[in-house]
Amino acid sequence: MKRLAFVGLLLLLALTSAFVTNTFLLVEDTRLNLALEKAATMSSLNGSEASVGTDGNANGGSNFFHTGIEDQPWWQVDLGAVHQVSGFEIHNRSDCCMERADSLTVQLSTDGKTWTKVYSHDKKPFGSETSQIPPLKINTKSAPARFVRIKLAERNYLHLSEVRVLGE
């Protein structure tokens, strides 16, 4: 009798585990890309315009914005109004030079003057939709922002394919 109860308990645990695991696998990210087709600017220009970062095309091999080489280059997007921002999906240039984004930080502002750093990258490589390395996905505590700035902490070029700002 004890053995039958034990087998029944194991079966119940296995079924519960499978149900819970499958439930979590089905959860989708329903946050909006607040940056899509919004106005973007950057600290300097070396080739492609800042607007490439919000055009919806994450092909890092041929579609990326590019600053000149400078101290702490930055790129930013104006979301048009204050939104609750809770995450980012950043797609790197994938044809070369991915390591140039190693020191990136993400900053938020409601007025474009006072900035709060919400993320500092850990130097792990990240790619784009078209590379073998996945893009950088960041979840943060929800915070109000109208402006989002990607900035390097060093002297270098800044070039990324797409920046998706997630929130409501």
XYZ file of C-alpha atoms in Angstrom:
168
model
C 0.000 0.000 0.000
C 2.853 2.376 0.885
C 4.527 1.617 -2.416
C 1.335 2.428 -4.362
C 0.960 5.723 -2.478
C 4.619 6.546 -3.189
C 4.220 5.801 -6.916
C 1.055 7.912 -6.988
C 2.895 10.809 -5.317
C 5.745 10.576 -7.833
C 3.265 10.581 -10.715
C 1.492 13.624 -9.273
C 4.813 15.477 -8.896
C 5.844 14.614 -12.450
C 2.552 15.839 -13.905
C 2.606 19.021 -11.811
C 6.198 19.696 -12.843
C 5.382 19.240 -16.536
C 2.330 21.504 -16.239
C 4.255 24.268 -14.461
C 7.179 24.041 -16.887
C 4.896 24.200 -19.919
C 2.991 27.105 -18.419
C 6.175 29.138 -18.075
C 7.283 28.303 -21.608
C 4.072 29.759 -23.025
C 4.452 33.184 -21.395
C 5.021 35.901 -24.007
C 6.489 39.347 -23.552
C 3.563 41.644 -24.304
C 5.401 44.910 -23.682
C 5.409 47.416 -26.531
C 8.490 48.629 -28.405
C 8.142 52.286 -27.413
C 11.100 53.360 -29.590
C 9.832 52.067 -32.940
C 10.127 54.830 -35.563
C 10.732 57.487 -32.893
C 13.215 60.355 -33.349
C 16.800 59.509 -32.434
C 20.008 61.541 -32.177
C 23.640 60.736 -31.441
C 26.834 62.459 -30.377
C 28.455 62.335 -33.842
C 27.908 60.834 -37.272
C 30.111 58.383 -39.159
C 27.993 56.874 -41.902
C 24.467 55.830 -40.983
C 21.953 58.104 -39.258
C 20.721 57.710 -35.671
C 17.217 56.864 -36.939
C 18.480 53.461 -38.129
C 18.363 52.389 -34.464
C 14.569 52.704 -34.336
C 13.546 51.619 -37.845
C 12.523 48.084 -36.830
C 15.267 46.399 -38.887
C 17.605 44.420 -36.617
C 19.863 43.095 -39.409
C 23.175 43.854 -37.736
C 25.189 42.929 -40.810
C 24.015 45.782 -42.989
C 21.749 48.058 -40.947
C 23.349 49.980 -38.068
C 23.955 53.533 -36.873
C 27.562 54.613 -36.318
C 29.205 57.447 -34.373
C 32.715 58.721 -34.914
C 35.440 57.686 -32.511
C 35.173 59.865 -29.398
C 35.114 59.860 -25.612
C 31.875 58.347 -24.304
C 29.845 58.403 -27.534
C 26.088 58.184 -27.119
C 22.872 57.530 -29.004
C 19.442 58.445 -27.686
C 15.768 58.161 -28.578
C 12.920 60.515 -27.704
C 9.842 58.414 -26.938
C 7.640 61.479 -27.504
C 6.066 61.360 -24.037
C 6.848 59.915 -20.621
C 6.221 56.145 -20.532
C 6.843 53.385 -18.005
C 10.009 51.689 -19.296
C 10.773 48.185 -18.034
C 13.279 46.670 -20.432
C 15.447 46.851 -23.525
C 16.452 44.643 -26.421
C 19.691 45.868 -27.956
C 20.914 44.458 -31.276
C 24.602 44.814 -32.031
C 26.341 45.279 -35.334
C 27.124 41.719 -36.410
C 29.485 41.980 -39.387
C 32.418 43.001 -37.164
C 33.559 44.831 -34.058
C 30.902 43.613 -31.590
C 33.321 44.174 -28.700
C 33.070 47.945 -29.163
C 29.756 47.811 -27.262
C 31.327 46.086 -24.231
C 31.178 49.164 -21.993
C 27.671 50.334 -22.834
C 25.351 51.800 -20.245
C 21.643 52.589 -20.470
C 20.332 55.835 -19.009
C 16.797 57.197 -18.621
C 15.504 60.758 -18.393
C 12.106 62.411 -18.209
C 13.418 65.828 -19.337
C 16.561 65.159 -21.432
C 18.763 66.936 -18.849
C 18.923 64.742 -15.754
C 19.913 61.136 -16.431
C 19.687 57.986 -14.300
C 21.818 54.953 -15.152
C 19.680 51.797 -15.088
C 22.135 49.330 -16.635
C 25.885 48.787 -17.074
C 26.929 46.010 -19.435
C 29.063 43.144 -18.104
C 31.225 42.919 -21.246
C 29.619 39.659 -22.420
C 29.315 39.537 -26.225
C 25.896 40.100 -27.735
C 24.705 40.062 -31.317
C 21.582 40.686 -33.361
C 18.740 38.767 -34.972
C 21.050 37.799 -37.834
C 24.066 36.647 -35.806
C 24.778 33.401 -33.981
C 25.033 35.336 -30.712
C 21.638 36.571 -29.454
C 20.832 40.243 -28.847
C 21.143 41.768 -25.388
C 17.869 41.507 -23.457
C 17.573 43.579 -20.300
C 14.710 43.671 -17.817
C 14.711 46.522 -15.327
C 12.467 47.864 -12.621
C 9.734 49.915 -14.306
C 10.660 53.604 -14.364
C 9.251 56.727 -16.030
C 11.216 58.001 -19.036
C 10.782 60.048 -22.167
C 14.417 59.758 -23.277
C 16.620 56.658 -23.377
C 20.363 57.021 -23.904
C 22.890 54.316 -24.768
C 26.381 55.516 -23.868
C 29.835 53.964 -23.878
C 32.008 54.405 -20.796
C 35.190 54.766 -22.873
C 36.664 56.235 -26.039
C 35.431 54.242 -29.029
C 32.924 54.084 -31.867
C 29.312 53.341 -30.954
C 27.375 51.337 -33.518
C 24.279 49.250 -32.946
C 21.668 47.812 -35.257
C 18.448 48.320 -33.291
C 17.400 49.510 -29.842
C 14.007 48.372 -28.628
C 12.667 50.114 -25.531
C 10.069 47.936 -23.825
C 7.241 49.179 -21.640
C 3.777 50.673 -21.512
